[in-house]
Coordinates of C-alpha atoms and ligand atoms in Angstrom, one line a residue:
M1 CA 28.0 66.2 70.4
P2 CA 27.4 69.3 68.2
V3 CA 29.3 72.4 69.2
I4 CA 27.8 75.7 68.4
Q5 CA 30.1 78.4 67.0
I6 CA 29.5 81.9 65.9
M7 CA 30.2 82.0 62.2
P8 CA 32.8 84.4 60.9
E9 CA 31.4 87.5 59.2
S10 CA 32.8 86.3 55.8
L11 CA 30.4 83.4 56.0
S12 CA 27.4 85.1 57.5
N13 CA 27.5 87.7 54.8
R14 CA 27.1 85.0 52.2
I15 CA 24.0 83.4 53.5
A16 CA 20.6 84.6 52.5
A17 CA 19.7 86.4 55.7
G18 CA 16.4 88.1 56.1
E19 CA 13.2 88.3 58.1
V20 CA 12.9 84.9 59.7
V21 CA 10.1 85.7 62.1
Q22 CA 7.0 86.9 60.3
R23 CA 4.2 85.3 62.2
P24 CA 3.7 82.6 64.8
A25 CA 3.8 79.9 62.1
S26 CA 7.3 80.9 61.2
V27 CA 8.4 80.5 64.8
V28 CA 6.8 77.0 64.8
K29 CA 8.5 76.2 61.6
E30 CA 12.0 77.2 62.8
L31 CA 11.6 75.4 66.1
I32 CA 10.4 72.1 64.5
E33 CA 13.3 72.3 62.1
N34 CA 15.6 72.6 65.0
S35 CA 14.0 69.6 66.7
L36 CA 14.3 67.5 63.6
D37 CA 17.9 68.6 63.1
A38 CA 18.5 67.5 66.7
K39 CA 17.3 64.0 65.6
A40 CA 14.2 64.1 67.7
T41 CA 11.7 61.2 67.3
E42 CA 9.0 62.9 69.1
I43 CA 7.9 66.6 68.9
V44 CA 5.2 68.2 71.0
I45 CA 3.8 71.5 69.9
Q46 CA 1.6 73.6 72.1
I47 CA 0.0 76.9 71.1
E48 CA -2.3 79.4 72.7
D49 CA -4.3 82.1 71.1
G50 CA -3.0 81.2 67.6
G51 CA 0.5 81.3 68.9
R52 CA 0.2 84.9 69.8
E53 CA 0.3 84.2 73.5
L54 CA 2.4 81.1 73.6
I55 CA 4.3 78.7 71.3
R56 CA 6.1 75.7 72.8
V57 CA 8.0 73.1 70.9
A58 CA 9.5 70.3 73.0
D59 CA 11.5 67.4 71.6
N60 CA 13.4 64.4 72.7
G61 CA 16.4 65.2 70.6
E62 CA 20.0 65.4 71.5
G63 CA 19.8 68.5 73.6
M64 CA 22.5 71.1 74.3
E65 CA 25.2 71.7 76.9
R66 CA 25.1 74.7 79.1
D67 CA 27.4 76.9 77.0
D68 CA 25.8 75.9 73.8
L69 CA 22.4 76.9 75.2
L70 CA 23.7 80.4 75.8
L71 CA 25.4 80.5 72.4
A72 CA 22.4 79.2 70.5
F73 CA 20.6 82.5 70.9
E74 CA 23.5 84.6 69.5
Q75 CA 23.3 85.9 66.0
H76 CA 24.8 83.5 63.5
A77 CA 25.5 80.8 66.0
T78 CA 25.2 77.4 64.6
S79 CA 26.5 73.9 65.0
K80 CA 25.6 73.1 61.4
L81 CA 27.6 75.2 59.0
F82 CA 31.2 76.3 59.4
D83 CA 32.3 76.8 55.9
I84 CA 30.5 78.0 52.8
E85 CA 31.7 74.9 51.0
D86 CA 29.6 72.8 53.5
L87 CA 26.5 74.5 52.2
T88 CA 26.6 72.3 49.0
A89 CA 26.4 69.2 51.1
I90 CA 24.1 70.5 53.9
K91 CA 22.0 67.7 55.4
T92 CA 20.3 69.7 58.2
L93 CA 17.2 71.9 57.7
G94 CA 18.9 74.9 59.5
F95 CA 22.2 76.3 58.7
R96 CA 22.1 80.1 59.3
G97 CA 22.2 80.3 63.0
E98 CA 19.6 83.0 62.8
A99 CA 16.4 81.6 64.0
L100 CA 16.8 81.4 67.7
A101 CA 18.4 84.8 67.9
S102 CA 15.6 86.4 65.8
I103 CA 12.9 84.7 67.8
A104 CA 14.4 85.7 71.1
S105 CA 14.8 89.3 70.1
V106 CA 11.0 89.8 69.6
S107 CA 9.5 87.7 72.4
R108 CA 10.0 86.2 75.9
V109 CA 11.8 82.9 75.6
D110 CA 12.1 80.2 78.1
A111 CA 14.5 77.5 76.8
R112 CA 15.3 74.3 78.6
T113 CA 17.6 71.6 77.5
C114 CA 19.4 68.5 78.6
N115 CA 21.9 66.5 76.6
N116 CA 22.3 63.5 78.9
E117 CA 20.4 60.9 80.9
T118 CA 21.2 62.4 84.3
G119 CA 18.0 64.4 84.4
E120 CA 20.0 67.6 85.0
G121 CA 19.6 70.2 82.4
F122 CA 19.6 74.0 82.1
R123 CA 17.1 76.7 81.7
L124 CA 17.7 80.0 80.0
L125 CA 15.3 83.0 80.1
I126 CA 15.6 85.7 77.5
N127 CA 13.5 88.9 77.3
G128 CA 13.4 90.8 74.0
G129 CA 16.9 89.5 73.2
K130 CA 18.4 90.2 76.7
V131 CA 19.5 87.3 78.7
D132 CA 17.6 87.3 82.0
R133 CA 18.8 84.2 83.8
L134 CA 20.5 80.9 83.3
E135 CA 19.8 78.2 85.9
G136 CA 19.8 74.5 86.4
A137 CA 16.6 72.6 85.6
A138 CA 15.5 69.1 86.1
M139 CA 14.4 67.5 82.8
K140 CA 14.7 64.6 80.5
R141 CA 17.0 64.6 77.5
G142 CA 15.8 66.9 74.9
T143 CA 14.9 70.5 74.4
S144 CA 11.8 72.6 75.0
I145 CA 11.5 76.1 73.8
T146 CA 8.7 78.4 74.9
V147 CA 8.0 81.6 73.1
R148 CA 5.6 84.0 74.8
N149 CA 4.1 87.3 73.7
L150 CA 5.5 87.4 70.2
F151 CA 6.3 91.0 69.1
F152 CA 5.6 92.4 72.5
N153 CA 8.4 94.8 72.0
I154 CA 7.5 95.8 68.4
P155 CA 3.9 97.0 68.6
A156 CA 3.9 97.8 64.9
R157 CA 4.5 94.1 64.0
K158 CA 2.1 92.9 66.6
K159 CA -0.6 95.0 65.0
F160 CA -0.1 93.1 61.8
L161 CA -0.7 89.7 63.3
K162 CA -4.0 88.2 62.0
S163 CA -6.8 86.9 64.1
A164 CA -5.9 84.0 66.4
N165 CA -8.0 81.8 64.2
S166 CA -6.1 82.7 61.1
E167 CA -2.7 82.3 62.8
Y168 CA -3.9 79.0 64.2
R169 CA -4.7 77.8 60.7
H170 CA -1.2 78.7 59.5
I171 CA 0.4 76.8 62.3
V172 CA -1.8 73.7 61.7
E173 CA -0.7 73.9 58.0
I174 CA 3.0 74.1 58.9
V175 CA 2.7 71.2 61.3
R176 CA 0.8 69.2 58.7
R177 CA 3.6 69.8 56.2
F178 CA 6.2 68.5 58.6
A179 CA 4.1 65.6 59.7
L180 CA 3.8 64.5 56.1
A181 CA 7.5 64.8 55.4
R182 CA 8.5 62.9 58.6
P183 CA 5.8 60.2 59.1
H184 CA 8.1 58.1 61.3
I185 CA 8.2 61.0 63.8
R186 CA 5.6 61.3 66.5
F187 CA 3.9 64.7 66.4
H188 CA 1.5 66.0 69.0
L189 CA -0.1 69.4 68.4
T190 CA -2.4 71.1 70.9
A191 CA -4.1 74.4 70.7
N192 CA -5.4 76.0 73.8
E193 CA -4.9 72.7 75.5
K194 CA -7.0 70.8 73.1
D195 CA -5.5 68.1 70.9
V196 CA -5.3 68.9 67.2
Y197 CA -3.0 66.1 66.0
I198 CA -1.8 63.1 67.8
L199 CA 0.3 61.3 65.2
P200 CA 2.1 58.1 66.1
P201 CA 5.1 57.0 64.0
E202 CA 3.8 55.4 60.8
D203 CA 4.5 55.2 57.1
L204 CA 3.5 57.9 54.7
S205 CA 0.3 56.4 53.4
S206 CA -1.2 55.9 56.8
R207 CA -0.1 59.4 57.8
L208 CA -1.8 60.6 54.7
N209 CA -4.9 58.8 55.9
R210 CA -4.6 60.2 59.3
I211 CA -4.2 63.8 58.2
F212 CA -6.5 64.1 55.3
S213 CA -10.1 63.1 54.7
K214 CA -11.1 59.7 53.4
R215 CA -12.3 61.2 50.2
L216 CA -8.9 62.7 49.6
T217 CA -6.8 59.6 50.2
E218 CA -9.2 57.5 48.2
N219 CA -8.5 59.6 45.2
C220 CA -4.7 59.5 45.2
I221 CA -2.4 57.5 43.1
T222 CA 1.2 56.6 43.9
V223 CA 4.2 58.1 42.1
Y224 CA 7.5 56.3 42.3
E225 CA 10.2 56.9 39.8
E226 CA 13.9 56.4 40.0
E227 CA 16.3 57.7 37.5
P228 CA 19.5 57.8 39.5
P229 CA 20.5 60.1 41.0
L230 CA 16.9 61.4 40.9
V231 CA 14.1 59.9 42.8
L232 CA 10.5 61.1 42.9
K233 CA 7.9 59.6 45.2
G234 CA 4.6 60.5 46.7
F235 CA 1.0 60.8 45.7
I236 CA -1.0 62.8 43.2
G237 CA -4.7 63.3 43.5
T238 CA -7.1 62.5 40.6
R239 CA -9.1 65.0 38.8
E240 CA -11.7 64.6 41.6
L241 CA -9.4 66.6 44.0
V242 CA -8.6 69.4 41.6
R243 CA -9.5 72.7 43.2
R244 CA -9.8 76.3 42.1
K245 CA -7.5 77.3 44.9
S246 CA -3.9 76.5 45.4
G247 CA -2.5 75.3 48.8
E248 CA -2.7 71.6 48.6
Q249 CA 0.5 71.1 46.8
Y250 CA 3.0 69.5 49.1
L251 CA 6.5 69.6 47.7
Y252 CA 9.7 68.4 49.4
V253 CA 13.2 68.5 48.1
N254 CA 15.6 66.4 50.0
G255 CA 13.1 66.3 52.8
R256 CA 12.9 70.1 53.0
L257 CA 9.5 71.6 52.4
V258 CA 9.6 74.1 49.6
T259 CA 7.4 75.9 47.2
D260 CA 8.6 75.7 43.6
R261 CA 6.7 77.0 40.6
M262 CA 8.7 75.0 38.1
M263 CA 8.0 71.7 39.9
N264 CA 4.4 72.6 40.2
S265 CA 4.0 73.3 36.6
A266 CA 5.8 70.0 35.8
V267 CA 3.1 68.2 37.7
Y268 CA 0.3 70.2 36.2
S269 CA 1.7 69.4 32.8
A270 CA 1.3 65.7 33.5
F271 CA -2.4 66.3 33.6
G272 CA -2.2 67.2 29.9
G273 CA -5.2 69.2 28.8
H274 CA -7.2 68.1 31.8
L275 CA -6.2 71.0 33.9
D276 CA -7.2 74.6 33.2
K277 CA -5.3 77.7 34.3
G278 CA -6.5 78.4 37.8
E279 CA -7.1 74.7 38.6
F280 CA -4.8 73.0 41.1
P281 CA -4.4 69.3 41.7
F282 CA -3.6 67.8 45.0
F283 CA -0.1 66.3 45.5
V284 CA 2.4 65.2 48.0
L285 CA 5.8 64.7 46.3
F286 CA 9.2 64.1 47.5
L287 CA 12.1 64.7 45.2
T288 CA 15.5 63.4 46.2
L289 CA 18.7 64.5 44.4
P290 CA 22.3 65.0 45.3
S291 CA 22.6 68.0 47.5
A292 CA 25.2 69.6 45.2
E293 CA 22.5 69.8 42.6
V294 CA 20.3 72.1 44.6
D295 CA 21.0 75.4 46.3
V296 CA 19.0 75.8 49.5
N297 CA 20.5 79.2 50.3
V298 CA 18.2 81.4 48.3
H299 CA 15.4 82.4 50.6
P300 CA 15.4 83.8 54.2
A301 CA 12.8 81.3 55.3
K302 CA 14.5 78.5 53.3
T303 CA 11.3 77.7 51.6
E304 CA 12.7 78.0 48.1
V305 CA 15.5 76.2 46.4
K306 CA 17.3 76.6 43.1
F307 CA 18.1 73.6 41.0
R308 CA 21.3 73.5 39.1
S309 CA 19.6 71.9 36.1
E310 CA 16.0 73.0 36.3
W311 CA 15.3 71.6 32.9
Q312 CA 16.3 68.1 33.8
I313 CA 14.3 68.3 37.0
Y314 CA 11.3 69.6 35.2
Q315 CA 11.4 66.8 32.6
F316 CA 11.9 64.2 35.3
V317 CA 9.0 65.3 37.5
R318 CA 6.7 65.6 34.5
R319 CA 7.7 62.2 33.1
S320 CA 7.3 60.5 36.5
C321 CA 3.9 61.9 37.1
E322 CA 2.8 61.0 33.5
Q323 CA 4.1 57.5 34.1
A324 CA 2.2 57.2 37.3
I325 CA -1.0 58.3 35.7
R326 CA -0.4 55.9 32.8
D327 CA 0.4 53.0 35.0
W328 CA -2.6 53.5 37.0
T329 CA -5.0 54.0 34.1
G330 CA -3.4 50.9 32.5
E331 CA -4.1 48.8 35.5
S332 CA -7.6 50.1 35.6
M333 CA -8.0 49.0 32.1
E334 CA -6.8 45.5 32.9
N335 CA -9.2 45.4 35.8
S336 CA -12.1 46.6 33.8
Q337 CA -14.7 44.2 32.5
S338 CA -15.4 46.1 29.4
G339 CA -11.8 46.8 28.6
K340 CA -12.9 50.2 27.5
L341 CA -11.9 52.3 30.4
N342 CA -9.2 54.8 29.8
D343 CA -7.5 57.7 31.4
R344 CA -10.9 59.3 31.9
D345 CA -11.0 57.4 35.2
F346 CA -8.0 59.3 36.5
F347 CA -9.1 62.6 35.1
S348 CA -12.7 62.2 36.1
G349 CA -11.9 60.9 39.5
E350 CA -14.6 58.4 38.9
R351 CA -12.9 55.4 40.4
P352 CA -11.6 55.6 43.9
V353 CA -8.2 54.3 44.9
H354 CA -7.6 53.3 48.5
V355 CA -4.3 54.2 49.9
T356 CA -3.7 51.5 52.5
A357 CA -1.0 51.3 55.1
P358 CA 1.7 48.8 54.1
P359 CA 4.5 47.9 56.5
R360 CA 7.0 50.5 57.2
L361 CA 10.4 50.4 55.6
E362 CA 12.9 50.4 58.3
G363 CA 15.6 53.1 58.3
E364 CA 14.2 55.0 55.3
Q365 CA 14.5 58.6 55.8
L366 CA 11.0 59.6 54.6
S367 CA 9.5 56.3 55.6
F368 CA 7.7 56.0 52.3
S369 CA 6.5 52.7 51.2
E370 CA 7.1 52.3 47.6
K371 CA 4.4 49.9 46.7
V372 CA 1.2 51.1 48.1
E373 CA -1.5 48.7 47.6
R374 CA -4.4 50.0 45.8
D375 CA -7.8 48.7 45.8
K376 CA -9.6 49.4 42.6
P377 CA -13.3 48.6 42.9
F378 CA -14.5 48.3 39.4
Q379 CA -17.5 50.3 38.7
G380 CA -17.9 49.6 35.0
I381 CA -19.3 52.9 34.3
E382 CA -17.6 54.9 31.7
K383 CA -18.1 58.5 32.0
T384 CA -18.5 60.1 28.6
S385 CA -18.1 63.7 29.4
F386 CA -15.3 64.9 31.6
S387 CA -13.7 67.9 30.2
A388 CA -14.7 70.5 27.8
A389 CA -11.6 69.9 25.7
N390 CA -12.5 66.3 25.1
L391 CA -16.2 66.8 24.8
S392 CA -15.6 69.1 21.9
L393 CA -13.8 66.6 19.7
D394 CA -17.0 64.8 18.8
E395 CA -18.8 68.0 18.9
R396 CA -16.3 69.4 16.5
I397 CA -16.7 66.6 14.0
R398 CA -20.4 67.0 14.3
R399 CA -20.2 70.7 13.8
F400 CA -17.8 70.3 10.9
E401 CA -20.1 68.1 9.1
K402 CA -22.9 70.4 9.8
S403 CA -21.0 73.4 8.6
I404 CA -20.2 71.7 5.4
T405 CA -23.7 70.6 4.6
E406 CA -25.3 73.8 5.7
G407 CA -22.6 76.3 4.9
V408 CA -20.8 75.6 1.7
P409 CA -22.9 74.2 -1.1
D410 CA -21.9 70.7 -1.9
E411 CA -20.9 71.5 -5.4
T412 CA -18.2 73.8 -4.2
H413 CA -15.4 71.2 -4.0
P414 CA -15.4 69.7 -7.5
L415 CA -14.9 73.1 -9.0
L416 CA -11.8 74.0 -7.0
T417 CA -9.1 73.2 -9.5
E418 CA -5.8 75.1 -9.6
R419 CA -6.6 77.2 -12.6
N420 CA -9.6 78.6 -10.8
F421 CA -7.6 80.6 -8.3
W422 CA -6.5 84.1 -8.4
Q423 CA -4.7 86.1 -5.8
A424 CA -5.3 89.8 -5.3
H425 CA -2.9 92.2 -3.5
G426 CA -1.2 89.3 -1.9
R427 CA -4.1 89.1 0.5
Y428 CA -7.3 87.7 -1.0
I429 CA -7.9 84.6 -3.0
F430 CA -10.7 84.6 -5.5
T431 CA -12.2 81.5 -6.8
Q432 CA -15.2 80.3 -8.7
I433 CA -17.9 78.0 -7.3
S434 CA -20.9 76.7 -9.1
S435 CA -23.2 79.2 -7.6
G436 CA -20.9 82.2 -7.9
V437 CA -17.6 83.5 -6.6
V438 CA -15.9 83.3 -3.2
V439 CA -13.2 85.6 -1.7
I440 CA -11.0 84.1 0.9
D441 CA -8.8 86.1 3.3
Q442 CA -5.6 84.0 3.0
R443 CA -4.2 84.9 6.4
A444 CA -7.5 84.3 8.2
A445 CA -7.9 81.0 6.3
H446 CA -4.4 79.8 7.3
T447 CA -5.0 80.8 10.9
R448 CA -8.1 78.7 11.0
I449 CA -6.3 75.7 9.6
L450 CA -3.3 76.0 11.9
Y451 CA -5.6 76.6 14.9
D452 CA -7.6 73.4 14.3
R453 CA -4.5 71.4 13.7
A454 CA -2.9 72.8 16.9
I455 CA -6.0 72.0 18.9
K456 CA -6.0 68.4 17.6
A457 CA -2.2 68.1 18.2
L458 CA -2.6 69.3 21.8
E459 CA -5.3 66.7 22.5
Q460 CA -3.1 63.9 21.3
A461 CA -0.7 62.1 23.4
S462 CA 2.1 62.0 20.8
S463 CA 3.9 64.9 19.2
S464 CA 3.1 66.2 15.7
A465 CA 5.4 65.9 12.8
S466 CA 8.4 68.1 12.9
Q467 CA 11.3 69.1 10.8
Q468 CA 14.9 69.1 12.0
L469 CA 16.6 72.4 11.8
L470 CA 19.9 72.4 10.0
F471 CA 21.1 75.1 12.4
P472 CA 19.5 74.8 15.8
I473 CA 18.5 78.1 17.3
T474 CA 19.4 79.3 20.7
L475 CA 17.1 81.5 22.7
E476 CA 18.2 83.3 25.8
L477 CA 15.4 84.1 28.2
S478 CA 14.9 86.0 31.4
P479 CA 14.5 83.7 34.5
D480 CA 10.8 84.6 34.6
D481 CA 10.2 83.9 30.9
Y482 CA 12.1 80.8 31.3
S483 CA 9.8 79.4 33.9
I484 CA 6.8 80.4 31.9
L485 CA 8.2 78.7 28.9
L486 CA 8.6 75.5 31.0
E487 CA 4.9 75.6 31.5
I488 CA 4.2 75.5 27.8
V489 CA 7.1 73.3 26.7
P490 CA 4.8 70.1 26.7
S491 CA 2.4 71.9 24.5
L492 CA 5.0 73.2 22.2
E493 CA 6.4 69.7 21.9
K494 CA 3.0 68.4 20.9
L495 CA 2.9 71.0 18.2
G496 CA 6.1 69.7 16.8
F497 CA 8.8 71.8 18.4
S498 CA 11.6 70.0 20.0
M499 CA 13.9 71.8 22.3
R500 CA 16.3 71.3 25.1
E501 CA 18.1 73.1 27.8
F502 CA 21.1 75.0 26.7
G503 CA 22.8 76.7 29.6
R504 CA 21.1 78.6 32.3
H505 CA 17.8 80.0 31.1
S506 CA 18.6 79.3 27.5
I507 CA 17.1 76.8 25.2
L508 CA 18.1 75.2 22.0
I509 CA 15.3 74.7 19.4
E510 CA 16.2 71.6 17.4
S511 CA 13.2 71.1 15.3
I512 CA 10.0 72.9 14.4
P513 CA 6.5 71.9 13.3
V514 CA 6.3 71.0 9.6
D515 CA 3.7 73.8 9.2
L516 CA 6.2 76.4 10.1
Q517 CA 7.7 77.2 6.8
W518 CA 6.7 80.8 6.5
L519 CA 8.8 82.5 9.1
E520 CA 11.8 82.7 11.4
E521 CA 11.5 79.8 13.7
G522 CA 13.1 81.2 16.8
K523 CA 11.0 84.3 16.9
V524 CA 7.8 82.3 16.8
V525 CA 8.6 80.6 20.1
L526 CA 9.2 84.0 21.7
Q527 CA 6.0 85.4 20.2
I528 CA 4.0 82.4 21.3
L529 CA 5.5 82.9 24.8
D530 CA 4.5 86.6 24.7
D531 CA 1.0 85.9 23.5
Y532 CA 0.6 83.2 26.1
K533 CA 1.8 85.6 28.8
N534 CA -0.7 88.2 27.7
S535 CA -3.5 85.8 27.7
R536 CA -2.8 84.2 31.0
R537 CA -5.6 86.0 32.8
L538 CA -8.1 84.8 30.2
H539 CA -10.2 81.9 31.4
N540 CA -10.2 79.7 28.3
P541 CA -8.2 76.5 28.4
V542 CA -4.4 76.7 28.1
S543 CA -4.6 74.6 25.0
E544 CA -6.8 77.1 23.3
K545 CA -4.5 80.0 24.2
I546 CA -1.5 78.2 22.9
A547 CA -3.2 77.0 19.8
L548 CA -4.3 80.6 19.0
A549 CA -0.9 82.1 19.7
Y550 CA 0.7 79.5 17.5
A551 CA -1.8 79.9 14.7
E552 CA -1.6 83.6 14.6
R553 CA 2.2 83.6 14.7
A554 CA 2.6 80.8 12.1
A555 CA 0.0 81.9 9.6
V556 CA 1.0 83.2 6.3
R557 CA 1.2 87.0 6.3
R558 CA -0.8 89.4 4.3
G559 CA 1.2 90.4 1.2
E560 CA 2.7 86.9 0.7
E561 CA 2.5 85.7 -2.9
L562 CA 1.0 82.3 -3.3
T563 CA 1.2 79.9 -6.2
P564 CA -2.1 78.5 -7.6
A565 CA -1.1 75.1 -6.0
E566 CA -0.7 76.7 -2.6
M567 CA -4.0 78.5 -3.0
Q568 CA -5.7 75.3 -3.8
R569 CA -4.2 73.5 -0.9
L570 CA -5.1 76.3 1.5
T571 CA -8.7 76.3 0.3
D572 CA -9.0 72.5 0.5
E573 CA -7.6 72.5 4.0
L574 CA -9.8 75.3 5.0
F575 CA -12.9 73.4 4.2
Q576 CA -11.8 70.5 6.3
T577 CA -11.7 72.7 9.4
E578 CA -14.3 73.0 12.1
N579 CA -15.6 76.3 11.0
P580 CA -14.2 77.6 7.6
Y581 CA -16.2 80.7 7.8
L582 CA -14.8 82.2 11.0
S583 CA -11.2 82.7 12.1
P584 CA -10.4 81.6 15.6
S585 CA -10.6 85.2 16.7
G586 CA -14.0 85.5 15.2
K587 CA -13.4 87.4 12.0
P588 CA -14.8 86.4 8.6
V589 CA -12.7 84.1 6.4
I590 CA -14.8 83.7 3.3
I591 CA -17.2 86.1 1.6
R592 CA -19.5 84.6 -1.0
F593 CA -21.0 86.4 -4.0
T594 CA -23.7 84.3 -5.6
L595 CA -24.3 84.6 -9.3
N596 CA -27.8 86.0 -8.6
E597 CA -26.3 88.7 -6.5
L598 CA -23.7 89.5 -9.2
D599 CA -26.5 89.5 -11.9
R600 CA -28.5 91.8 -9.7
R601 CA -25.6 94.2 -9.3
F602 CA -25.1 94.3 -13.0
E603 CA -28.9 94.8 -13.4
R604 CA -29.2 91.6 -15.5
N605 CA -32.5 90.3 -14.2
Ligands
LIG701 P1 20.5 76.9 62.9 O1 19.4 75.9 63.0 O2 20.5 77.6 61.5 O3 21.8 76.3 63.3 P2 19.2 78.2 65.1 O4 19.2 79.6 65.6 O5 17.9 77.7 64.7 O6 20.2 78.1 63.9 O7 19.8 77.3 66.2 C1 21.1 77.5 66.7 C2 21.7 76.3 67.2 O8 21.1 75.9 68.4 C3 21.6 75.1 66.3 O9 22.7 75.0 65.4 C4 21.7 73.9 67.3 O10 23.0 73.6 67.6 C5 21.1 74.5 68.5 N1 19.7 74.1 68.7 C6 18.6 74.8 68.4 N2 17.5 74.1 68.7 C7 17.8 72.9 69.2 C8 17.1 71.7 69.7 N3 15.8 71.7 69.6 N4 17.9 70.7 70.1 C9 19.2 70.7 70.1 N5 19.9 71.8 69.7 C10 19.3 72.9 69.2
LIG702 MG1 17.4 76.4 63.0

């Protein structure tokens, strides 16, 4: 039987204390966590007036003894953590001994508990933190905590509560998040005495079916990846479920519901170029890892964690999701009659997947069934347009051909031999064409070439050619920059950078794109990162932002001397781009003077 103790100050000082009770939903969260920690298999949640009037969480867990019931409401009283060392191996959701004390100090609490089968339990009444009464009470084994009139003694906080409806939605969302994490536990939620959820014990996929719409569950694919000691499992939604609003990302680390920007971006990156900034896919993902690898003591509400090796987790999550998408699209391909289907199905959300309920795996903590059967009705319709990025590939080729035939006279090319090039002021390249002379801005031309190459590289699945650095470069970043860098690492890798984690918030650049011969390699990554940060609010696709940042940073500078061979190559490559006349930022690249024009200027007609 757990025994509650008040933790010594030396320990309480080291746990991330803070405002636990912010709104009714936070009370619900803490009470459900306590019920789960008490090994309940059934949790009943009742709320009235969005939780502002009443919140009751009742469970069939192990209950408390009389003295523990009294102690439970003291500051820093817990049965779960006695030593800071224990924190690295914490298995319970709670560990601070703060929640009940905080809740009781701002409401009227009626707590009842019984830890045996005799039917004799105890009831404790607390008013604004002051114990009112402790008495015997008849009840079954378990604990029921009723919280009335939240913030009745702090009018300023009470004023900040949102409408009953909005608080209600927060509570439903919290219950939903727990219900997903613990599908084998029975949850019953009522609001103003009306049933909201009645969820019998089941496996994850049937719980998913019960909680979400049919459309949603039909558009999910399974993720299951094990790379001991890491395991990732769950579901991700197809492109069909992508929304312009976040909020449908359900992340759990060792069964604890968390929000984690790094993990989110790992999942997003698995979508490749099929997700724009400001678009959010649906997912429910459970990451399991050794508890020593993750610090849960970083946020007062325990909703954030810190990974010891963020980089490794990031790569693992991303790989697992990519694999899931590949597996699924691979199967679709096998099942297709034309054999022509590809990942468009996933990214277009064209072909529904049914998540059905397989038998429950006994004794599994998250009750997740690894192999969820998927029913893949073949539709045989290949969608040809599904994202702007992909659409434009054909379009680009078409435009390229058009620009060549319409723009540059055909006779241009044959005349471009090395001896025809002349560089002025380290900036402009002059060359002769059959109809006259052209002047090329060397930097603008190179930017155009690199931009096109980058866009193509980002659309491809594999990485571009890279050159190994003789002396790898270390970059030390701020935690913020580091997490933004994680977002763009997949893109940088496609461009030909290869990098790895090197200590906390540092990376080691081991190779760089072959194009990058003009400048300091380390700085370019920082500059791309800066440009990317600055362009984050822009609405164009991520790939365009990165391609532009890369091209501008890697392009030959003004003032750089070029050999005739280099000038020729630059010009040749320029004419193979989508639009040789305009730089990616819209400035002219080439100016043409026709012979007629020159003759006219020299008054030769
Ligand atoms: P923490 O969960 O961090 O320990 P709380 O203030 O939430 O702190 O709870 C204090 C203690 O009260 C817990 O450690 C636990 O022993 C006991 N307790 C709280 N809720 C329950 C419950 N529903 N069933 C059994 N014991 C409980
Ligand atoms: Mg708790």
